[in-house]
Short mmCIF file of C-alpha atoms in Angstrom, two decimals:
data_model
loop_
_atom_site.label_atom_id
_atom_site.label_comp_id
_atom_site.label_asym_id
_atom_site.label_seq_id
_atom_site.Cartn_x
_atom_site.Cartn_y
_atom_site.Cartn_z
CA MET X 1 -65.55 48.51 55.19
CA GLY X 2 -65.72 47.05 58.72
CA LEU X 3 -63.89 44.13 60.18
CA ILE X 4 -64.71 40.97 58.23
CA ARG X 5 -63.11 38.60 60.69
CA SER X 6 -59.68 38.39 62.14
CA TYR X 7 -57.76 35.25 61.15
CA TRP X 8 -54.43 34.24 62.63
CA PHE X 9 -52.25 31.57 61.16
CA ARG X 10 -48.71 30.36 61.73
CA LEU X 11 -46.04 28.67 59.66
CA CYS X 12 -43.27 26.40 60.87
CA ARG X 13 -41.10 23.51 59.71
CA VAL X 14 -41.78 20.05 61.16
CA ARG X 15 -40.59 16.44 61.38
CA ASP X 16 -42.28 13.35 59.88
CA SER X 17 -45.82 12.96 61.18
CA GLN X 18 -49.40 12.27 60.20
CA TYR X 19 -52.29 14.67 60.83
CA ASN X 20 -55.75 13.66 59.66
CA ASP X 21 -55.28 13.00 55.92
CA LEU X 22 -51.96 14.86 55.66
CA ALA X 23 -48.72 12.88 55.54
CA ILE X 24 -46.16 15.41 56.71
CA GLN X 25 -42.48 14.90 55.89
CA GLN X 26 -39.52 16.32 57.76
CA GLY X 27 -38.81 19.79 56.42
CA ASP X 28 -42.36 20.48 55.23
CA ILE X 29 -43.77 23.89 55.99
CA ILE X 30 -47.13 23.64 57.71
CA GLY X 31 -49.81 26.28 57.93
CA LEU X 32 -51.90 26.24 61.10
CA MET X 33 -55.15 28.05 61.77
CA ASP X 34 -57.23 27.81 64.93
CA GLY X 35 -54.84 25.13 66.21
CA GLU X 36 -55.43 22.91 63.17
CA ILE X 37 -52.94 22.07 60.43
CA ARG X 38 -54.60 23.35 57.26
CA LEU X 39 -51.86 23.03 54.62
CA LYS X 40 -48.38 21.73 54.04
CA GLY X 41 -45.81 22.43 51.39
CA GLN X 42 -42.13 22.95 50.64
CA ASP X 43 -42.30 26.67 49.91
CA VAL X 44 -43.24 29.29 52.51
CA ALA X 45 -44.76 31.69 49.96
CA GLN X 46 -46.86 28.92 48.42
CA VAL X 47 -48.25 27.89 51.81
CA VAL X 48 -48.96 31.51 52.79
CA ILE X 49 -50.76 32.27 49.52
CA GLU X 50 -52.84 29.08 49.71
CA LEU X 51 -53.80 29.89 53.31
CA LEU X 52 -54.77 33.41 52.30
CA LYS X 53 -56.92 32.05 49.47
CA GLU X 54 -58.61 29.66 51.88
CA MET X 55 -59.24 32.53 54.29
CA ALA X 56 -60.83 34.73 51.59
CA ALA X 57 -58.03 37.28 51.49
CA GLY X 58 -59.68 38.87 48.46
CA GLU X 59 -62.40 40.15 50.78
CA ALA X 60 -60.01 41.39 53.47
CA GLU X 61 -58.33 44.78 53.73
CA ILE X 62 -55.20 44.18 55.79
CA SER X 63 -52.75 41.36 56.38
CA THR X 64 -50.14 41.77 59.09
CA LEU X 65 -47.10 39.51 58.87
CA PHE X 66 -44.98 39.04 62.00
CA TYR X 67 -41.65 37.40 61.21
CA GLY X 68 -39.98 35.22 63.80
CA ALA X 69 -36.46 34.73 65.09
CA ASP X 70 -35.62 32.30 62.26
CA ALA X 71 -36.70 34.66 59.47
CA SER X 72 -35.00 37.87 58.40
CA GLU X 73 -36.65 41.18 57.65
CA GLY X 74 -35.52 40.82 54.02
CA GLU X 75 -37.19 37.41 53.71
CA ALA X 76 -40.36 38.80 55.27
CA GLN X 77 -40.39 41.76 52.87
CA GLN X 78 -39.95 39.40 49.90
CA LEU X 79 -42.83 37.28 51.14
CA ALA X 80 -44.97 40.38 51.62
CA GLU X 81 -44.24 41.43 48.03
CA GLN X 82 -45.34 38.03 46.71
CA VAL X 83 -48.58 38.35 48.70
CA ARG X 84 -49.14 41.88 47.33
CA ARG X 85 -48.75 40.60 43.76
CA GLN X 86 -51.26 37.81 44.37
CA PHE X 87 -53.72 40.04 46.26
CA PRO X 88 -53.26 43.59 44.88
CA ASN X 89 -56.09 45.06 46.97
CA LEU X 90 -54.70 43.70 50.24
CA GLU X 91 -52.57 46.01 52.36
CA VAL X 92 -49.66 44.00 53.78
CA GLU X 93 -47.78 45.16 56.87
CA VAL X 94 -44.54 43.55 58.10
CA HIS X 95 -43.38 43.57 61.73
CA ASN X 96 -40.66 41.83 63.71
CA GLY X 97 -42.51 39.48 66.04
CA GLY X 98 -39.37 37.70 67.24
CA GLN X 99 -41.31 34.50 67.98
CA PRO X 100 -38.99 31.51 68.49
CA LEU X 101 -40.99 28.64 66.95
CA TYR X 102 -42.95 30.04 64.02
CA TYR X 103 -41.32 31.59 60.97
CA TYR X 104 -44.36 33.76 60.42
CA ILE X 105 -47.57 34.61 62.19
CA LEU X 106 -50.15 36.27 59.97
CA ALA X 107 -53.30 38.16 60.77
CA LEU X 108 -55.98 38.85 58.19
CA GLU X 109 -58.71 41.42 58.73
#
């Protein structure tokens, strides 16, 4: 199978704000794609899985998860395992991205 499309999305924690129809509270995890806030939630895994569903992860082959400076390798591996359970046909790779602002940056191909 060839490249479907490459999607990149990021997760971070934010302060109180409003974005389009989303009322975002301090401490919410937001999922961004193409510079737009797509989802919010309290649980990183929940936001990641919902973003992957929205991005048709069931049709993709590979997801690469880059964990940032505020996430540990163990946390990233646990998140990757939750993604693998939800999307058993998706290969999930984990790498230390070291990014300072975003907990995770994900690519989906």
